[in-house]
């Protein structure tokens, strides 16, 4: 459906940004994806990884816990 396509497109854009070392851009897309589709766990997991790499351990933990809910 249209919502799933949007979520997947957003996730793919975030991964493309990440692969080009555009980490902040990737994080912004993933945070937007979290708001528009909170059940899209792949995005949340990747966001947790970005937070972890940035030393934002509380945010990383919260993202992982969101996936486990």
PDB file of N, CA and C in Angstrom:
ATOM      1  N   UNK A   1       0.833  -1.183   0.000  1.00  0.00           N
ATOM      2  CA  UNK A   1       0.000   0.000   0.000  1.00  0.00           C
ATOM      3  C   UNK A   1       0.876   1.244   0.000  1.00  0.00           C
ATOM      4  N   UNK A   2       0.246   2.401  -0.179  1.00  0.00           N
ATOM      5  CA  UNK A   2       0.976   3.659  -0.346  1.00  0.00           C
ATOM      6  C   UNK A   2       1.817   4.010   0.884  1.00  0.00           C
ATOM      7  N   UNK A   3       1.273   3.772   2.086  1.00  0.00           N
ATOM      8  CA  UNK A   3       2.013   4.088   3.311  1.00  0.00           C
ATOM      9  C   UNK A   3       3.269   3.233   3.438  1.00  0.00           C
ATOM     10  N   UNK A   4       3.152   1.950   3.113  1.00  0.00           N
ATOM     11  CA  UNK A   4       4.318   1.069   3.180  1.00  0.00           C
ATOM     12  C   UNK A   4       5.382   1.485   2.184  1.00  0.00           C
ATOM     13  N   UNK A   5       4.961   1.896   0.990  1.00  0.00           N
ATOM     14  CA  UNK A   5       5.917   2.351  -0.015  1.00  0.00           C
ATOM     15  C   UNK A   5       6.644   3.604   0.447  1.00  0.00           C
ATOM     16  N   UNK A   6       5.892   4.520   1.081  1.00  0.00           N
ATOM     17  CA  UNK A   6       6.515   5.739   1.596  1.00  0.00           C
ATOM     18  C   UNK A   6       7.538   5.407   2.677  1.00  0.00           C
ATOM     19  N   UNK A   7       7.174   4.496   3.582  1.00  0.00           N
ATOM     20  CA  UNK A   7       8.089   4.113   4.655  1.00  0.00           C
ATOM     21  C   UNK A   7       9.349   3.473   4.093  1.00  0.00           C
ATOM     22  N   UNK A   8       9.184   2.580   3.142  1.00  0.00           N
ATOM     23  CA  UNK A   8      10.330   1.915   2.543  1.00  0.00           C
ATOM     24  C   UNK A   8      11.194   2.905   1.769  1.00  0.00           C
ATOM     25  N   UNK A   9      10.570   3.823   1.056  1.00  0.00           N
ATOM     26  CA  UNK A   9      11.330   4.844   0.321  1.00  0.00           C
ATOM     27  C   UNK A   9      12.110   5.732   1.286  1.00  0.00           C
ATOM     28  N   UNK A  10      11.472   6.117   2.376  1.00  0.00           N
ATOM     29  CA  UNK A  10      12.155   6.939   3.381  1.00  0.00           C
ATOM     30  C   UNK A  10      13.340   6.190   3.979  1.00  0.00           C
ATOM     31  N   UNK A  11      13.128   4.929   4.296  1.00  0.00           N
ATOM     32  CA  UNK A  11      14.205   4.111   4.856  1.00  0.00           C
ATOM     33  C   UNK A  11      15.362   3.996   3.859  1.00  0.00           C
ATOM     34  N   UNK A  12      15.048   3.731   2.598  1.00  0.00           N
ATOM     35  CA  UNK A  12      16.100   3.614   1.585  1.00  0.00           C
ATOM     36  C   UNK A  12      16.860   4.920   1.420  1.00  0.00           C
ATOM     37  N   UNK A  13      16.160   6.053   1.491  1.00  0.00           N
ATOM     38  CA  UNK A  13      16.833   7.349   1.427  1.00  0.00           C
ATOM     39  C   UNK A  13      17.772   7.518   2.618  1.00  0.00           C
ATOM     40  N   UNK A  14      17.310   7.149   3.802  1.00  0.00           N
ATOM     41  CA  UNK A  14      18.143   7.251   5.000  1.00  0.00           C
ATOM     42  C   UNK A  14      19.396   6.388   4.872  1.00  0.00           C
ATOM     43  N   UNK A  15      19.251   5.193   4.327  1.00  0.00           N
ATOM     44  CA  UNK A  15      20.407   4.308   4.147  1.00  0.00           C
ATOM     45  C   UNK A  15      21.367   4.892   3.116  1.00  0.00           C
ATOM     46  N   UNK A  16      20.825   5.463   2.046  1.00  0.00           N
ATOM     47  CA  UNK A  16      21.682   6.094   1.031  1.00  0.00           C
ATOM     48  C   UNK A  16      22.472   7.244   1.658  1.00  0.00           C
ATOM     49  N   UNK A  17      21.801   8.076   2.439  1.00  0.00           N
ATOM     50  CA  UNK A  17      22.508   9.151   3.139  1.00  0.00           C
ATOM     51  C   UNK A  17      23.597   8.579   4.051  1.00  0.00           C
ATOM     52  N   UNK A  18      23.248   7.575   4.819  1.00  0.00           N
ATOM     53  CA  UNK A  18      24.189   6.965   5.747  1.00  0.00           C
ATOM     54  C   UNK A  18      25.418   6.439   5.006  1.00  0.00           C
ATOM     55  N   UNK A  19      25.184   5.773   3.883  1.00  0.00           N
ATOM     56  CA  UNK A  19      26.292   5.200   3.107  1.00  0.00           C
ATOM     57  C   UNK A  19      27.193   6.263   2.488  1.00  0.00           C
ATOM     58  N   UNK A  20      26.672   7.466   2.353  1.00  0.00           N
ATOM     59  CA  UNK A  20      27.466   8.588   1.838  1.00  0.00           C
ATOM     60  C   UNK A  20      28.034   9.450   2.972  1.00  0.00           C
ATOM     61  N   UNK A  21      27.978   8.922   4.193  1.00  0.00           N
ATOM     62  CA  UNK A  21      28.455   9.626   5.395  1.00  0.00           C
ATOM     63  C   UNK A  21      27.694  10.919   5.685  1.00  0.00           C
ATOM     64  N   UNK A  22      26.454  10.967   5.252  1.00  0.00           N
ATOM     65  CA  UNK A  22      25.575  12.086   5.573  1.00  0.00           C
ATOM     66  C   UNK A  22      24.694  11.648   6.751  1.00  0.00           C
ATOM     67  N   UNK A  23      25.360  11.517   7.889  1.00  0.00           N
ATOM     68  CA  UNK A  23      24.744  10.895   9.060  1.00  0.00           C
ATOM     69  C   UNK A  23      23.592  11.730   9.610  1.00  0.00           C
ATOM     70  N   UNK A  24      23.771  13.040   9.694  1.00  0.00           N
ATOM     71  CA  UNK A  24      22.697  13.886  10.233  1.00  0.00           C
ATOM     72  C   UNK A  24      21.467  13.837   9.337  1.00  0.00           C
ATOM     73  N   UNK A  25      21.675  13.835   8.030  1.00  0.00           N
ATOM     74  CA  UNK A  25      20.557  13.745   7.100  1.00  0.00           C
ATOM     75  C   UNK A  25      19.835  12.410   7.267  1.00  0.00           C
ATOM     76  N   UNK A  26      20.618  11.347   7.409  1.00  0.00           N
ATOM     77  CA  UNK A  26      20.049  10.026   7.617  1.00  0.00           C
ATOM     78  C   UNK A  26      19.221  10.004   8.899  1.00  0.00           C
ATOM     79  N   UNK A  27      19.776  10.564   9.949  1.00  0.00           N
ATOM     80  CA  UNK A  27      19.081  10.595  11.237  1.00  0.00           C
ATOM     81  C   UNK A  27      17.774  11.382  11.132  1.00  0.00           C
ATOM     82  N   UNK A  28      17.788  12.505  10.428  1.00  0.00           N
ATOM     83  CA  UNK A  28      16.576  13.305  10.280  1.00  0.00           C
ATOM     84  C   UNK A  28      15.476  12.524   9.557  1.00  0.00           C
ATOM     85  N   UNK A  29      15.845  11.812   8.492  1.00  0.00           N
ATOM     86  CA  UNK A  29      14.863  11.019   7.753  1.00  0.00           C
ATOM     87  C   UNK A  29      14.307   9.917   8.651  1.00  0.00           C
ATOM     88  N   UNK A  30      15.190   9.256   9.394  1.00  0.00           N
ATOM     89  CA  UNK A  30      14.742   8.166  10.263  1.00  0.00           C
ATOM     90  C   UNK A  30      13.867   8.663  11.404  1.00  0.00           C
ATOM     91  N   UNK A  31      14.175   9.829  11.934  1.00  0.00           N
ATOM     92  CA  UNK A  31      13.326  10.401  12.982  1.00  0.00           C
ATOM     93  C   UNK A  31      11.949  10.765  12.428  1.00  0.00           C
ATOM     94  N   UNK A  32      11.911  11.252  11.191  1.00  0.00           N
ATOM     95  CA  UNK A  32      10.630  11.519  10.544  1.00  0.00           C
ATOM     96  C   UNK A  32       9.856  10.234  10.290  1.00  0.00           C
ATOM     97  N   UNK A  33      10.572   9.204   9.888  1.00  0.00           N
ATOM     98  CA  UNK A  33       9.950   7.903   9.660  1.00  0.00           C
ATOM     99  C   UNK A  33       9.361   7.352  10.956  1.00  0.00           C
ATOM    100  N   UNK A  34      10.065   7.573  12.042  1.00  0.00           N
ATOM    101  CA  UNK A  34       9.563   7.129  13.357  1.00  0.00           C
ATOM    102  C   UNK A  34       8.206   7.763  13.653  1.00  0.00           C
ATOM    103  N   UNK A  35       8.070   9.046  13.313  1.00  0.00           N
ATOM    104  CA  UNK A  35       6.811   9.748  13.579  1.00  0.00           C
ATOM    105  C   UNK A  35       5.695   9.292  12.638  1.00  0.00           C
ATOM    106  N   UNK A  36       6.047   9.087  11.369  1.00  0.00           N
ATOM    107  CA  UNK A  36       5.009   8.739  10.394  1.00  0.00           C
ATOM    108  C   UNK A  36       4.640   7.251  10.413  1.00  0.00           C
ATOM    109  N   UNK A  37       5.576   6.399  10.820  1.00  0.00           N
ATOM    110  CA  UNK A  37       5.317   4.952  10.843  1.00  0.00           C
ATOM    111  C   UNK A  37       6.070   4.325  12.015  1.00  0.00           C
ATOM    112  N   UNK A  38       5.544   4.478  13.231  1.00  0.00           N
ATOM    113  CA  UNK A  38       6.245   3.998  14.426  1.00  0.00           C
ATOM    114  C   UNK A  38       6.492   2.490  14.458  1.00  0.00           C
ATOM    115  N   UNK A  39       5.781   1.743  13.624  1.00  0.00           N
ATOM    116  CA  UNK A  39       5.945   0.288  13.615  1.00  0.00           C
ATOM    117  C   UNK A  39       7.001  -0.188  12.623  1.00  0.00           C
ATOM    118  N   UNK A  40       7.659   0.735  11.921  1.00  0.00           N
ATOM    119  CA  UNK A  40       8.685   0.353  10.947  1.00  0.00           C
ATOM    120  C   UNK A  40       9.992   0.110  11.704  1.00  0.00           C
ATOM    121  N   UNK A  41      10.182  -1.127  12.134  1.00  0.00           N
ATOM    122  CA  UNK A  41      11.269  -1.454  13.064  1.00  0.00           C
ATOM    123  C   UNK A  41      12.662  -1.337  12.445  1.00  0.00           C
ATOM    124  N   UNK A  42      12.808  -1.589  11.149  1.00  0.00           N
ATOM    125  CA  UNK A  42      14.140  -1.471  10.537  1.00  0.00           C
ATOM    126  C   UNK A  42      14.679  -0.053  10.680  1.00  0.00           C
ATOM    127  N   UNK A  43      13.805   0.925  10.492  1.00  0.00           N
ATOM    128  CA  UNK A  43      14.221   2.315  10.650  1.00  0.00           C
ATOM    129  C   UNK A  43      14.631   2.626  12.073  1.00  0.00           C
ATOM    130  N   UNK A  44      13.875   2.106  13.014  1.00  0.00           N
ATOM    131  CA  UNK A  44      14.172   2.339  14.436  1.00  0.00           C
ATOM    132  C   UNK A  44      15.501   1.698  14.832  1.00  0.00           C
ATOM    133  N   UNK A  45      15.761   0.527  14.313  1.00  0.00           N
ATOM    134  CA  UNK A  45      17.031  -0.155  14.614  1.00  0.00           C
ATOM    135  C   UNK A  45      18.209   0.626  14.041  1.00  0.00           C
ATOM    136  N   UNK A  46      18.062   1.099  12.827  1.00  0.00           N
ATOM    137  CA  UNK A  46      19.153   1.863  12.227  1.00  0.00           C
ATOM    138  C   UNK A  46      19.353   3.194  12.962  1.00  0.00           C
ATOM    139  N   UNK A  47      18.270   3.795  13.388  1.00  0.00           N
ATOM    140  CA  UNK A  47      18.372   5.019  14.182  1.00  0.00           C
ATOM    141  C   UNK A  47      19.108   4.739  15.490  1.00  0.00           C
ATOM    142  N   UNK A  48      18.833   3.613  16.125  1.00  0.00           N
ATOM    143  CA  UNK A  48      19.544   3.232  17.344  1.00  0.00           C
ATOM    144  C   UNK A  48      21.045   3.109  17.073  1.00  0.00           C
ATOM    145  N   UNK A  49      21.397   2.548  15.930  1.00  0.00           N
ATOM    146  CA  UNK A  49      22.819   2.409  15.568  1.00  0.00           C
ATOM    147  C   UNK A  49      23.478   3.776  15.422  1.00  0.00           C
ATOM    148  N   UNK A  50      22.788   4.701  14.766  1.00  0.00           N
ATOM    149  CA  UNK A  50      23.340   6.052  14.617  1.00  0.00           C
ATOM    150  C   UNK A  50      23.528   6.696  15.981  1.00  0.00           C
ATOM    151  N   UNK A  51      22.508   6.613  16.826  1.00  0.00           N
ATOM    152  CA  UNK A  51      22.635   7.176  18.178  1.00  0.00           C
ATOM    153  C   UNK A  51      23.817   6.543  18.916  1.00  0.00           C
ATOM    154  N   UNK A  52      23.957   5.242  18.821  1.00  0.00           N
ATOM    155  CA  UNK A  52      25.056   4.540  19.479  1.00  0.00           C
ATOM    156  C   UNK A  52      26.403   5.056  18.986  1.00  0.00           C
ATOM    157  N   UNK A  53      26.545   5.177  17.668  1.00  0.00           N
ATOM    158  CA  UNK A  53      27.814   5.650  17.092  1.00  0.00           C
ATOM    159  C   UNK A  53      28.116   7.088  17.494  1.00  0.00           C
ATOM    160  N   UNK A  54      27.067   7.865  17.781  1.00  0.00           N
ATOM    161  CA  UNK A  54      27.250   9.253  18.210  1.00  0.00           C
ATOM    162  C   UNK A  54      27.433   9.361  19.721  1.00  0.00           C
ATOM    163  N   UNK A  55      27.425   8.234  20.409  1.00  0.00           N
ATOM    164  CA  UNK A  55      27.604   8.240  21.856  1.00  0.00           C
ATOM    165  C   UNK A  55      26.350   8.613  22.622  1.00  0.00           C
ATOM    166  N   UNK A  56      25.224   8.629  21.945  1.00  0.00           N
ATOM    167  CA  UNK A  56      23.943   8.954  22.581  1.00  0.00           C
ATOM    168  C   UNK A  56      23.297   7.646  23.036  1.00  0.00           C
ATOM    169  N   UNK A  57      23.839   7.104  24.102  1.00  0.00           N
ATOM    170  CA  UNK A  57      23.462   5.760  24.527  1.00  0.00           C
ATOM    171  C   UNK A  57      22.028   5.656  25.032  1.00  0.00           C
ATOM    172  N   UNK A  58      21.541   6.678  25.710  1.00  0.00           N
ATOM    173  CA  UNK A  58      20.156   6.658  26.196  1.00  0.00           C
ATOM    174  C   UNK A  58      19.188   6.627  25.015  1.00  0.00           C
ATOM    175  N   UNK A  59      19.438   7.464  23.997  1.00  0.00           N
ATOM    176  CA  UNK A  59      18.585   7.480  22.818  1.00  0.00           C
ATOM    177  C   UNK A  59      18.651   6.142  22.082  1.00  0.00           C
ATOM    178  N   UNK A  60      19.853   5.560  22.005  1.00  0.00           N
ATOM    179  CA  UNK A  60      20.012   4.254  21.363  1.00  0.00           C
ATOM    180  C   UNK A  60      19.203   3.196  22.106  1.00  0.00           C
ATOM    181  N   UNK A  61      19.311   3.201  23.421  1.00  0.00           N
ATOM    182  CA  UNK A  61      18.558   2.242  24.228  1.00  0.00           C
ATOM    183  C   UNK A  61      17.053   2.418  24.039  1.00  0.00           C
ATOM    184  N   UNK A  62      16.603   3.673  24.043  1.00  0.00           N
ATOM    185  CA  UNK A  62      15.176   3.943  23.860  1.00  0.00           C
ATOM    186  C   UNK A  62      14.681   3.426  22.510  1.00  0.00           C
ATOM    187  N   UNK A  63      15.494   3.598  21.468  1.00  0.00           N
ATOM    188  CA  UNK A  63      15.109   3.116  20.144  1.00  0.00           C
ATOM    189  C   UNK A  63      14.980   1.600  20.123  1.00  0.00           C
ATOM    190  N   UNK A  64      15.921   0.926  20.737  1.00  0.00           N
ATOM    191  CA  UNK A  64      15.856  -0.548  20.791  1.00  0.00           C
ATOM    192  C   UNK A  64      14.626  -0.990  21.585  1.00  0.00           C
ATOM    193  N   UNK A  65      14.359  -0.309  22.689  1.00  0.00           N
ATOM    194  CA  UNK A  65      13.193  -0.666  23.492  1.00  0.00           C
ATOM    195  C   UNK A  65      11.890  -0.430  22.724  1.00  0.00           C
ATOM    196  N   UNK A  66      11.863   0.597  21.866  1.00  0.00           N
ATOM    197  CA  UNK A  66      10.678   0.841  21.038  1.00  0.00           C
ATOM    198  C   UNK A  66      10.412  -0.338  20.115  1.00  0.00           C
ATOM    199  N   UNK A  67      11.472  -0.942  19.597  1.00  0.00           N
ATOM    200  CA  UNK A  67      11.326  -2.096  18.700  1.00  0.00           C
ATOM    201  C   UNK A  67      10.765  -3.291  19.469  1.00  0.00           C
ATOM    202  N   UNK A  68      11.192  -3.428  20.713  1.00  0.00           N
ATOM    203  CA  UNK A  68      10.808  -4.607  21.501  1.00  0.00           C
ATOM    204  C   UNK A  68       9.397  -4.514  22.066  1.00  0.00           C
ATOM    205  N   UNK A  69       8.789  -3.326  22.012  1.00  0.00           N
ATOM    206  CA  UNK A  69       7.436  -3.155  22.568  1.00  0.00           C
ATOM    207  C   UNK A  69       6.408  -3.863  21.731  1.00  0.00           C
TER     208      UNK A  69
END
